[in-house]
PDB file of C-alpha atoms in Angstrom:
ATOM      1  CA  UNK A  12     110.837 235.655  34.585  1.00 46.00           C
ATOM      2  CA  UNK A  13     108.172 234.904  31.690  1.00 45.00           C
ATOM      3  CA  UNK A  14     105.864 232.334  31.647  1.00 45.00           C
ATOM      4  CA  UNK A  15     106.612 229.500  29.081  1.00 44.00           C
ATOM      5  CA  UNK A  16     104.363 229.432  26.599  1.00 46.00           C
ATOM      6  CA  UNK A  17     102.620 226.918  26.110  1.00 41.00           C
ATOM      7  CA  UNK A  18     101.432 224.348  23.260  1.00 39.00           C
ATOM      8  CA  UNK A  19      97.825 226.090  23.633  1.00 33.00           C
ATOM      9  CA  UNK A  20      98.682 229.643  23.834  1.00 38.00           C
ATOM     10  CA  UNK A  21     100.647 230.072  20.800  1.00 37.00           C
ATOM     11  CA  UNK A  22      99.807 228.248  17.525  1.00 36.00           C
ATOM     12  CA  UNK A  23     100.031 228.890  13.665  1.00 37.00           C
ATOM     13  CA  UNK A  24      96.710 229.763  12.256  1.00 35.00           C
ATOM     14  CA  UNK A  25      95.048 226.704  11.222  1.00 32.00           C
ATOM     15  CA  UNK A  26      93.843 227.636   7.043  1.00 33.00           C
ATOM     16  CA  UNK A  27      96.992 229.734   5.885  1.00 33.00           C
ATOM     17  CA  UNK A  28      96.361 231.407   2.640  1.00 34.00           C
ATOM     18  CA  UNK A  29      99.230 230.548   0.306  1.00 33.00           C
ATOM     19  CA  UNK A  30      99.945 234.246  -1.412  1.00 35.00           C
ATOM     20  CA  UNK A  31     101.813 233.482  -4.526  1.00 33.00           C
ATOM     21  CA  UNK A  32     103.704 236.125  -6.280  1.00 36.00           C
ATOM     22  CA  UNK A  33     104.143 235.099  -9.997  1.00 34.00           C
ATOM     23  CA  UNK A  34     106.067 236.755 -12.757  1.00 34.00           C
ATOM     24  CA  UNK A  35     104.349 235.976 -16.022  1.00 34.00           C
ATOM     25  CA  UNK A  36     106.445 236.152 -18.540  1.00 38.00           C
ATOM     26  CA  UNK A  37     105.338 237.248 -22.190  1.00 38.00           C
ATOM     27  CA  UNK A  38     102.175 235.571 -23.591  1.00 41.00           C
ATOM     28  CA  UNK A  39     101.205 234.700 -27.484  1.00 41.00           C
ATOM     29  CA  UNK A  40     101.788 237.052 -29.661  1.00 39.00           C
ATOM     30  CA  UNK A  41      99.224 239.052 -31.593  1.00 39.00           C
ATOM     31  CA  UNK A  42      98.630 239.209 -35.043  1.00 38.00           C
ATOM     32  CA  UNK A  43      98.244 242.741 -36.986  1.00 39.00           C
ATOM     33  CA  UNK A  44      97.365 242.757 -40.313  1.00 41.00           C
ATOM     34  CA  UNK A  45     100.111 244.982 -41.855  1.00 41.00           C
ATOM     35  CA  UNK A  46      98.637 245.279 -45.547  1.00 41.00           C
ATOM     36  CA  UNK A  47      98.113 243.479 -48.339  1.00 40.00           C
ATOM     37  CA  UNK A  48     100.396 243.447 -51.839  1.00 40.00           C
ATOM     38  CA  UNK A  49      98.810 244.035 -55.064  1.00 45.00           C
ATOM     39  CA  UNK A  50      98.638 241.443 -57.323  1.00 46.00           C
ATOM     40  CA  UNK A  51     101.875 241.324 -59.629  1.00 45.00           C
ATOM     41  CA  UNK A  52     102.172 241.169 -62.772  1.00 43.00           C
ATOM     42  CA  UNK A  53     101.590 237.363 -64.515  1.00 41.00           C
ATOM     43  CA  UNK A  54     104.904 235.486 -63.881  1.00 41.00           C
ATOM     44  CA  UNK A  55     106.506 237.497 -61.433  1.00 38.00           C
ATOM     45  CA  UNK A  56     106.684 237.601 -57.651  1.00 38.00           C
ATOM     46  CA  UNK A  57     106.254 240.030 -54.601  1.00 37.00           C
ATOM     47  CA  UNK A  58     107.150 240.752 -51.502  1.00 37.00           C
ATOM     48  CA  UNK A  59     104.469 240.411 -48.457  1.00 38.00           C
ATOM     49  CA  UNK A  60     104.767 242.905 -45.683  1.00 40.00           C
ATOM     50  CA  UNK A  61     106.094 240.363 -43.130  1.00 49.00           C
ATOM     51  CA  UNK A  62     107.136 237.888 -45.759  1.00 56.00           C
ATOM     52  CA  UNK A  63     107.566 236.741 -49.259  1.00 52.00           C
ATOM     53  CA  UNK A  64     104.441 236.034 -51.808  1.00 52.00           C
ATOM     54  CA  UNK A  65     104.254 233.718 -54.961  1.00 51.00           C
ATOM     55  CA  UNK A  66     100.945 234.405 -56.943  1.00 51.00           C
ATOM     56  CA  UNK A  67      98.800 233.488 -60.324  1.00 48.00           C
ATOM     57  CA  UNK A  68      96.993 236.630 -60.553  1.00 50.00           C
ATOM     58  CA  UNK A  69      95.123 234.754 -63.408  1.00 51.00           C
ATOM     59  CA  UNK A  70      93.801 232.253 -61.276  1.00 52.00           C
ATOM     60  CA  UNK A  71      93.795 233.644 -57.940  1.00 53.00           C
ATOM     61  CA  UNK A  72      93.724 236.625 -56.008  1.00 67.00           C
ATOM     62  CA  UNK A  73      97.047 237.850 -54.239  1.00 83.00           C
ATOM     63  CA  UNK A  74      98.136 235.727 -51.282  1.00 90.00           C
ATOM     64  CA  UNK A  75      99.884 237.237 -48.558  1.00 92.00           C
ATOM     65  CA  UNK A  76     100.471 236.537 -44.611  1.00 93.00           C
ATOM     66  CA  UNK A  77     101.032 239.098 -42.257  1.00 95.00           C
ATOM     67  CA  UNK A  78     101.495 238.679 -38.283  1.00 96.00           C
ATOM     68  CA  UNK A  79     104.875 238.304 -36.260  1.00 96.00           C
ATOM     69  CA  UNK A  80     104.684 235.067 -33.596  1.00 96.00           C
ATOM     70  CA  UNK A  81     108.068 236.483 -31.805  1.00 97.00           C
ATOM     71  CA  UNK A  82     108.381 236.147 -28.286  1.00 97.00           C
ATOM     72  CA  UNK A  83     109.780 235.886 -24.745  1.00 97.00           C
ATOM     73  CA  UNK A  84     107.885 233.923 -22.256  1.00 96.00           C
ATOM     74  CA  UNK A  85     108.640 232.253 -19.068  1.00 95.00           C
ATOM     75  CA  UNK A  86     108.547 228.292 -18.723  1.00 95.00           C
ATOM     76  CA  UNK A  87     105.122 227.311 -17.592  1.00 94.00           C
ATOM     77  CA  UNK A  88     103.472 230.250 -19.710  1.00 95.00           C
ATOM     78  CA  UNK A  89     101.102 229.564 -22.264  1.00 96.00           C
ATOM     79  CA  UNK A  90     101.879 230.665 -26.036  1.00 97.00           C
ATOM     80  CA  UNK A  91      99.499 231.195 -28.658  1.00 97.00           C
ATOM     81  CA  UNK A  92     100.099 232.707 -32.106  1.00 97.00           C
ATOM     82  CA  UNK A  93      97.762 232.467 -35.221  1.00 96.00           C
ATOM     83  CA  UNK A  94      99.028 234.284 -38.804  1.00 95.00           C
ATOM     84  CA  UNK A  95      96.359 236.556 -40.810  1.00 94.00           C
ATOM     85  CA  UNK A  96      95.962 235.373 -44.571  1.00 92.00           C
ATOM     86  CA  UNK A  97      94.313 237.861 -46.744  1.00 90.00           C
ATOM     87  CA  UNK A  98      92.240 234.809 -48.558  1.00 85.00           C
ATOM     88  CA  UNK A  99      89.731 232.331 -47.571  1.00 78.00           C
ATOM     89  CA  UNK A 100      91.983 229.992 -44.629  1.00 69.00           C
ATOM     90  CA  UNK A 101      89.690 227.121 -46.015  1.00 74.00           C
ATOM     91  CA  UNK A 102      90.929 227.418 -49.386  1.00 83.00           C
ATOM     92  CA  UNK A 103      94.980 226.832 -47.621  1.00 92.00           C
ATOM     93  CA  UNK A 104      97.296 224.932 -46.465  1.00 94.00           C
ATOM     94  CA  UNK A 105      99.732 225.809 -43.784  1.00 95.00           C
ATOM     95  CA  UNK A 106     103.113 224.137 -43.226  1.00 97.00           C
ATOM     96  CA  UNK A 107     105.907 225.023 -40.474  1.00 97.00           C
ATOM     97  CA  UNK A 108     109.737 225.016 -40.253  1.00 97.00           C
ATOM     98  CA  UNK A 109     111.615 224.706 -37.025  1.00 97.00           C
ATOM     99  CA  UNK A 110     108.523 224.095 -34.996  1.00 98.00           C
ATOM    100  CA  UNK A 111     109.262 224.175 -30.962  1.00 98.00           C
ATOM    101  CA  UNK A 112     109.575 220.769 -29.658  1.00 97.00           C
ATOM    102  CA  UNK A 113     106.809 221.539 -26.661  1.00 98.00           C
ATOM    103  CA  UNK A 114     104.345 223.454 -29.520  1.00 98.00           C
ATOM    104  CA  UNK A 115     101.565 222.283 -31.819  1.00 98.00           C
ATOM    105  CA  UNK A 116     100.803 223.189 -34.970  1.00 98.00           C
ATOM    106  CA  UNK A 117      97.345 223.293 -37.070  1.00 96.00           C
ATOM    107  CA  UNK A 118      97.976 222.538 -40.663  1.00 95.00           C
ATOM    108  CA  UNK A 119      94.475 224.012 -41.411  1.00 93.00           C
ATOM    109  CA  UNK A 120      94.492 227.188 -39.545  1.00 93.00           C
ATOM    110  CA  UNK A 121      98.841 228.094 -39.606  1.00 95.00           C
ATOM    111  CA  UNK A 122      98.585 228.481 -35.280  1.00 97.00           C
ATOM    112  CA  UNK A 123     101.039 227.622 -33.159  1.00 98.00           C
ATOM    113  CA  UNK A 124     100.492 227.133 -29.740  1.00 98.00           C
ATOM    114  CA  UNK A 125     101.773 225.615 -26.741  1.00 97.00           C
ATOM    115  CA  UNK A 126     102.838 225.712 -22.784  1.00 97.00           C
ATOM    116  CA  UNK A 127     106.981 225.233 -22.476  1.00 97.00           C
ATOM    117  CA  UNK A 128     108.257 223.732 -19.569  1.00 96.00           C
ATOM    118  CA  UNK A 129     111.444 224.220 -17.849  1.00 94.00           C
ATOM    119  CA  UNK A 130     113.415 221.841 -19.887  1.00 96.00           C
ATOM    120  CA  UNK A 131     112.621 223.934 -23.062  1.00 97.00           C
ATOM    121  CA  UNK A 132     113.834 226.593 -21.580  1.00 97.00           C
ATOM    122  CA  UNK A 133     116.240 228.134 -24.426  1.00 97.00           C
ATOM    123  CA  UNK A 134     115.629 229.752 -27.938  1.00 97.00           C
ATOM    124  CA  UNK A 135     114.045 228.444 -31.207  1.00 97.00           C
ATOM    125  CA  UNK A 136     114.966 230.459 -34.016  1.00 97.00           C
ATOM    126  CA  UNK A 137     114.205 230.759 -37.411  1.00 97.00           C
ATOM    127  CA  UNK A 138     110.350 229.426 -36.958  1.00 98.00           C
ATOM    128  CA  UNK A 139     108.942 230.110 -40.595  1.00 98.00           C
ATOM    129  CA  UNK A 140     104.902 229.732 -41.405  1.00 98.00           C
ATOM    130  CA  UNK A 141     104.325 229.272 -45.013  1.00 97.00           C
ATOM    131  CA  UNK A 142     100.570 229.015 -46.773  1.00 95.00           C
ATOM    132  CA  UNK A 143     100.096 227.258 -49.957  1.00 93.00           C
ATOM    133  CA  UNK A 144      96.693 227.708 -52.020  1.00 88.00           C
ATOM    134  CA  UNK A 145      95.719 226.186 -55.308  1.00 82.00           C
ATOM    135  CA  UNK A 146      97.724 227.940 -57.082  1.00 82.00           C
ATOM    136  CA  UNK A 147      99.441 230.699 -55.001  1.00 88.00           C
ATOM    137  CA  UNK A 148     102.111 230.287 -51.721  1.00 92.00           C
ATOM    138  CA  UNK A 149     103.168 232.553 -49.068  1.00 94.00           C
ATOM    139  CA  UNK A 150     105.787 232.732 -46.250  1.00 96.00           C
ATOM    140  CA  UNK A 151     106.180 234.747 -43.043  1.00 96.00           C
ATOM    141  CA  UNK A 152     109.055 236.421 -42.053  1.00 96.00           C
ATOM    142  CA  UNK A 153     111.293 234.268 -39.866  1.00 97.00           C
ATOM    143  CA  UNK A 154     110.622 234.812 -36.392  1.00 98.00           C
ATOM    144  CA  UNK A 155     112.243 233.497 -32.304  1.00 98.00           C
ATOM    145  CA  UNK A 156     110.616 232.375 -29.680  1.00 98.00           C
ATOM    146  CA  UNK A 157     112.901 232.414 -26.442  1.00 98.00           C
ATOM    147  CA  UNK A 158     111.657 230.440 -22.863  1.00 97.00           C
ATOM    148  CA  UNK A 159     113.582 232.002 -19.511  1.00 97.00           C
ATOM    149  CA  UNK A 160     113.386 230.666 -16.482  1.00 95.00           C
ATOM    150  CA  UNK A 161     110.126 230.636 -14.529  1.00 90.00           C
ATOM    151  CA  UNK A 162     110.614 233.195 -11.632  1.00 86.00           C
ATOM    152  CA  UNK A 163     110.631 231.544  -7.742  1.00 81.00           C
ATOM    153  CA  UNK A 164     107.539 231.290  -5.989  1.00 78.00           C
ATOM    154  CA  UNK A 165     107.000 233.557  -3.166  1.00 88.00           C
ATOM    155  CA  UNK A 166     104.422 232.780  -0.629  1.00 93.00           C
ATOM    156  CA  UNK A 167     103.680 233.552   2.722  1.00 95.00           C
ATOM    157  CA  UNK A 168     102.700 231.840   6.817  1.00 96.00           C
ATOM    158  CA  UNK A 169      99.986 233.920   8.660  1.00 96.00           C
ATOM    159  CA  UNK A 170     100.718 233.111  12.369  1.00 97.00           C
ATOM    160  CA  UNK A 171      98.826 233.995  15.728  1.00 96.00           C
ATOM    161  CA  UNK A 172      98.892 233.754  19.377  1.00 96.00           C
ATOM    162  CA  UNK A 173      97.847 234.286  22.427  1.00 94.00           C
ATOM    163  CA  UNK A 174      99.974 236.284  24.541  1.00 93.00           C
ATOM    164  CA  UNK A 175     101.327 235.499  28.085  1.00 94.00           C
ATOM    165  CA  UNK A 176      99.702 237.010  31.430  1.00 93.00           C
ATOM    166  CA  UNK A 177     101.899 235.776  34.057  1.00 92.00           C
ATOM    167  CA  UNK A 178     105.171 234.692  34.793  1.00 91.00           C
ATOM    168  CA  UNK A 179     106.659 231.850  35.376  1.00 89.00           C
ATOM    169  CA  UNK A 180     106.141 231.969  39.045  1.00 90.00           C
ATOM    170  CA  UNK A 181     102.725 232.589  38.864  1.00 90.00           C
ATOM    171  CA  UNK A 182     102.866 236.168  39.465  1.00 93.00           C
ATOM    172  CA  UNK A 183     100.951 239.165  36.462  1.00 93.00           C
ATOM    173  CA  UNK A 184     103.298 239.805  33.936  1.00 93.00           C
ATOM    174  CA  UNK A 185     103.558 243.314  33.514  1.00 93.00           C
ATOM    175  CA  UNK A 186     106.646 244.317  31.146  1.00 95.00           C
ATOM    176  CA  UNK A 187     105.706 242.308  28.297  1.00 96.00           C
ATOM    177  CA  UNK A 188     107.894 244.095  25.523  1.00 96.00           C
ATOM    178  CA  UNK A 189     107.331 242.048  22.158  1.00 96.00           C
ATOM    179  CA  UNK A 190     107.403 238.637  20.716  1.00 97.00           C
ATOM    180  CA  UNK A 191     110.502 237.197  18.520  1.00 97.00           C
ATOM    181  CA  UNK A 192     109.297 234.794  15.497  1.00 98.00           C
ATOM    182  CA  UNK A 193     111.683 232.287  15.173  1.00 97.00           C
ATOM    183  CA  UNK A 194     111.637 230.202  11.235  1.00 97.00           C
ATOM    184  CA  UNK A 195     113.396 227.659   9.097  1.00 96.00           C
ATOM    185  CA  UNK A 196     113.408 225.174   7.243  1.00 96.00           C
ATOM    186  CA  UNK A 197     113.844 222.375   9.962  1.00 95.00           C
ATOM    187  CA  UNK A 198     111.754 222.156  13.097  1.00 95.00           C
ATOM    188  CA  UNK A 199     114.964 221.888  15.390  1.00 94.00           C
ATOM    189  CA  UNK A 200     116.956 224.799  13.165  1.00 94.00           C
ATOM    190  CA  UNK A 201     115.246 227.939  13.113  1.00 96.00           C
ATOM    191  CA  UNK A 202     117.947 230.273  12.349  1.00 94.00           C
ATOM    192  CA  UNK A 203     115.820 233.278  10.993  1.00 96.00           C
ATOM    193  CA  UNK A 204     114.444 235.497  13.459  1.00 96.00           C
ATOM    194  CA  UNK A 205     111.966 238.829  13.265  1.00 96.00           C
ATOM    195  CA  UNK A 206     111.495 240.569  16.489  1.00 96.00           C
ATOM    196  CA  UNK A 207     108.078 242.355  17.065  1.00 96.00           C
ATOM    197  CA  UNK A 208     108.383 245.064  18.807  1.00 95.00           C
ATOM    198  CA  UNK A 209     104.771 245.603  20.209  1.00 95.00           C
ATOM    199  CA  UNK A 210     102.862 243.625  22.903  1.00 95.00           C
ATOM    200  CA  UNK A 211     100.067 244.259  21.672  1.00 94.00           C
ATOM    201  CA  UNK A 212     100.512 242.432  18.585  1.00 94.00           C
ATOM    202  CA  UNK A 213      98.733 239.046  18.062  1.00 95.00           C
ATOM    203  CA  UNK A 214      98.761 238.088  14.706  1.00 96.00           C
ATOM    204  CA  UNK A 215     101.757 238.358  12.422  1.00 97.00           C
ATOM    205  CA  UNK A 216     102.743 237.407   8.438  1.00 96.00           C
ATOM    206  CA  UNK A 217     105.961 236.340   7.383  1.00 96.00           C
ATOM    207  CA  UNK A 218     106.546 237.164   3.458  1.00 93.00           C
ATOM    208  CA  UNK A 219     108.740 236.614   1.071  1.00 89.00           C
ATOM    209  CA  UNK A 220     109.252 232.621   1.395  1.00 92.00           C
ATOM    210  CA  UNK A 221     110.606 230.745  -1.585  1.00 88.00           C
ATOM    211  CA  UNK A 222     109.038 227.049  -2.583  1.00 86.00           C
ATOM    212  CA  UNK A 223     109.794 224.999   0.797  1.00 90.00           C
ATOM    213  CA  UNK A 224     108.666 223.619   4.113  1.00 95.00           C
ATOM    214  CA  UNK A 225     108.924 226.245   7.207  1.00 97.00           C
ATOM    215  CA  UNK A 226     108.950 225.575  10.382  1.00 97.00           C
ATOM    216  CA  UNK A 227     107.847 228.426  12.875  1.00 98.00           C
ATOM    217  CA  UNK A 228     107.617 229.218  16.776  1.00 97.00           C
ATOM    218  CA  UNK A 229     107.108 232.161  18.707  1.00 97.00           C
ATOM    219  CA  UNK A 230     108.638 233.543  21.927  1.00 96.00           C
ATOM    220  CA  UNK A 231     107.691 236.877  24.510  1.00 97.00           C
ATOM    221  CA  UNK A 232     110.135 238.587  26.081  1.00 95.00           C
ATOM    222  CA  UNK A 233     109.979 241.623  28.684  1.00 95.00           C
ATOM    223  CA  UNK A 234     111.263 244.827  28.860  1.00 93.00           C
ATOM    224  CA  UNK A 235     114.253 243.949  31.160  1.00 91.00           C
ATOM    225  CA  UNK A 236     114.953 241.431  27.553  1.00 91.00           C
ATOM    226  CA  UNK A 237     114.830 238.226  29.382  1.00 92.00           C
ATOM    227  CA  UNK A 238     113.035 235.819  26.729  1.00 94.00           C
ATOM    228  CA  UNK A 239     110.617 232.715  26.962  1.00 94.00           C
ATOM    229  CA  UNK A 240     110.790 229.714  26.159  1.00 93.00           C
ATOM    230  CA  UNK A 241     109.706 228.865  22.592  1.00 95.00           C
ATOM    231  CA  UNK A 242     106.205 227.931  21.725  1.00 95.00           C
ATOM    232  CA  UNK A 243     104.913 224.728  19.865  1.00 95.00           C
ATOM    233  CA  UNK A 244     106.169 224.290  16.700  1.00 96.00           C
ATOM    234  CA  UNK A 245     104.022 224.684  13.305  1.00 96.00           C
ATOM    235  CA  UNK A 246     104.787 224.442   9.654  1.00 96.00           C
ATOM    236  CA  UNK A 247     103.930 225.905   6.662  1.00 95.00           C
ATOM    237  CA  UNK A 248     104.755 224.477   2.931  1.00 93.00           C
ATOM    238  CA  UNK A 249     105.067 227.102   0.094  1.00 87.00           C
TER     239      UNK A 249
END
């Protein structure tokens, strides 16, 4: 027979190191400057490279905006986008058309940023940054943003013991054969087991946990497989 372990001889490490494993999702987009249009002739209007142009060449040097704010980010990730005018941003004005709900926009500098959060998880299409000048205006292509789902949280439970010397019945224990970690999510259901296979062992880390509270205890068993009883309980919250 094994000793029962008891309260003091197996325990959960007292500072466990939450280990979180986070998928970011796509951040703010980046603005390249993609070329500027020569100024047309008077009266008549060009096309920017990422959008459309209206100038007074007699008044004012061409106006365009280039830069492309589209992209795919996961709730909870932070979004940042900024369009490149190829005049003076003092000398402008910068308006917005089907703005995200959870962004903000800066009339005086055209950016758009913002942090979704799982309700705004879904697609805003169609977002359009114009510039207007004195006496010039310019638009940027039409572009999508699209939130997903923040990925589950992942953590981990460091746990260590100290393992049995005798039986029961007072006598050495000499067969020790492993430990069996027993987990779940209640303290009197811990339906998810890991055996160890090596008595030697005195520290072990369960992964992979989702967001939750865990409950954990740890029996020995020998090599003949007859098991202890379990150890205290501990818990860990992810």
């Amino acid at each position: 027979m094994i000793q029962r372990i008891g309260r003091t001889q197996i325990g959960l490490t007292a500072a466990l190191l939450l280990q979180l494993a986070v998928l970011v999702g796509c951040g703010g987009a980046s603005t390249t400057p993609t070329g500027t249009v020569p100024a047309p002739a008077s009266g008549s209007t060009s096309a920017a490279t990422t959008g459309t142009t209206t100038n007074d060449p007699a008044t004012t040097p061409a106006l365009t905006l280039t830069g492309d704010g589209t992209a795919t980010l996961a709730a909870g990730t932070a979004y940042s986008f900024r369009p490149t005018a190829s005049v003076t941003a003092a000398t402008l004005r910068y308006t917005i058309a089907n703005k995200p709900a959870w962004a903000t926009f800066d009339a005086s500098t055209g950016a758009l940023t913002g942090t979704p959060a799982a309700a705004d998880i879904g697609t805003s299409a169609n977002v359009t940054i114009s510039a207007t000048g004195a006496t010039a205006a310019a638009s940027l292509a039409a572009f999508t943003i699209t939130v997903t789902p923040a990925p589950a949280a992942t953590g981990s439970a460091a746990l260590s013991w100290t393992p049995p010397t005798q039986n029961t019945d007072g006598s050495p224990l000499t067969n020790l054969a492993g430990y069996v970690v027993y987990y779940g999510n209640s303290p009197t259901t811990l339906g998810n087991r890991i055996q160890i296979s090596n008595p030697g062992l005195t520290a072990y880390t369960v992964g992979s946990l989702a967001s939750g509270t865990y409950y954990f205890a740890i029996a020995a068993y020998s090599a003949s497989g007859a098991e202890s009883a379990l150890s205290n309980v501990g818990n860990k919250s992810i």
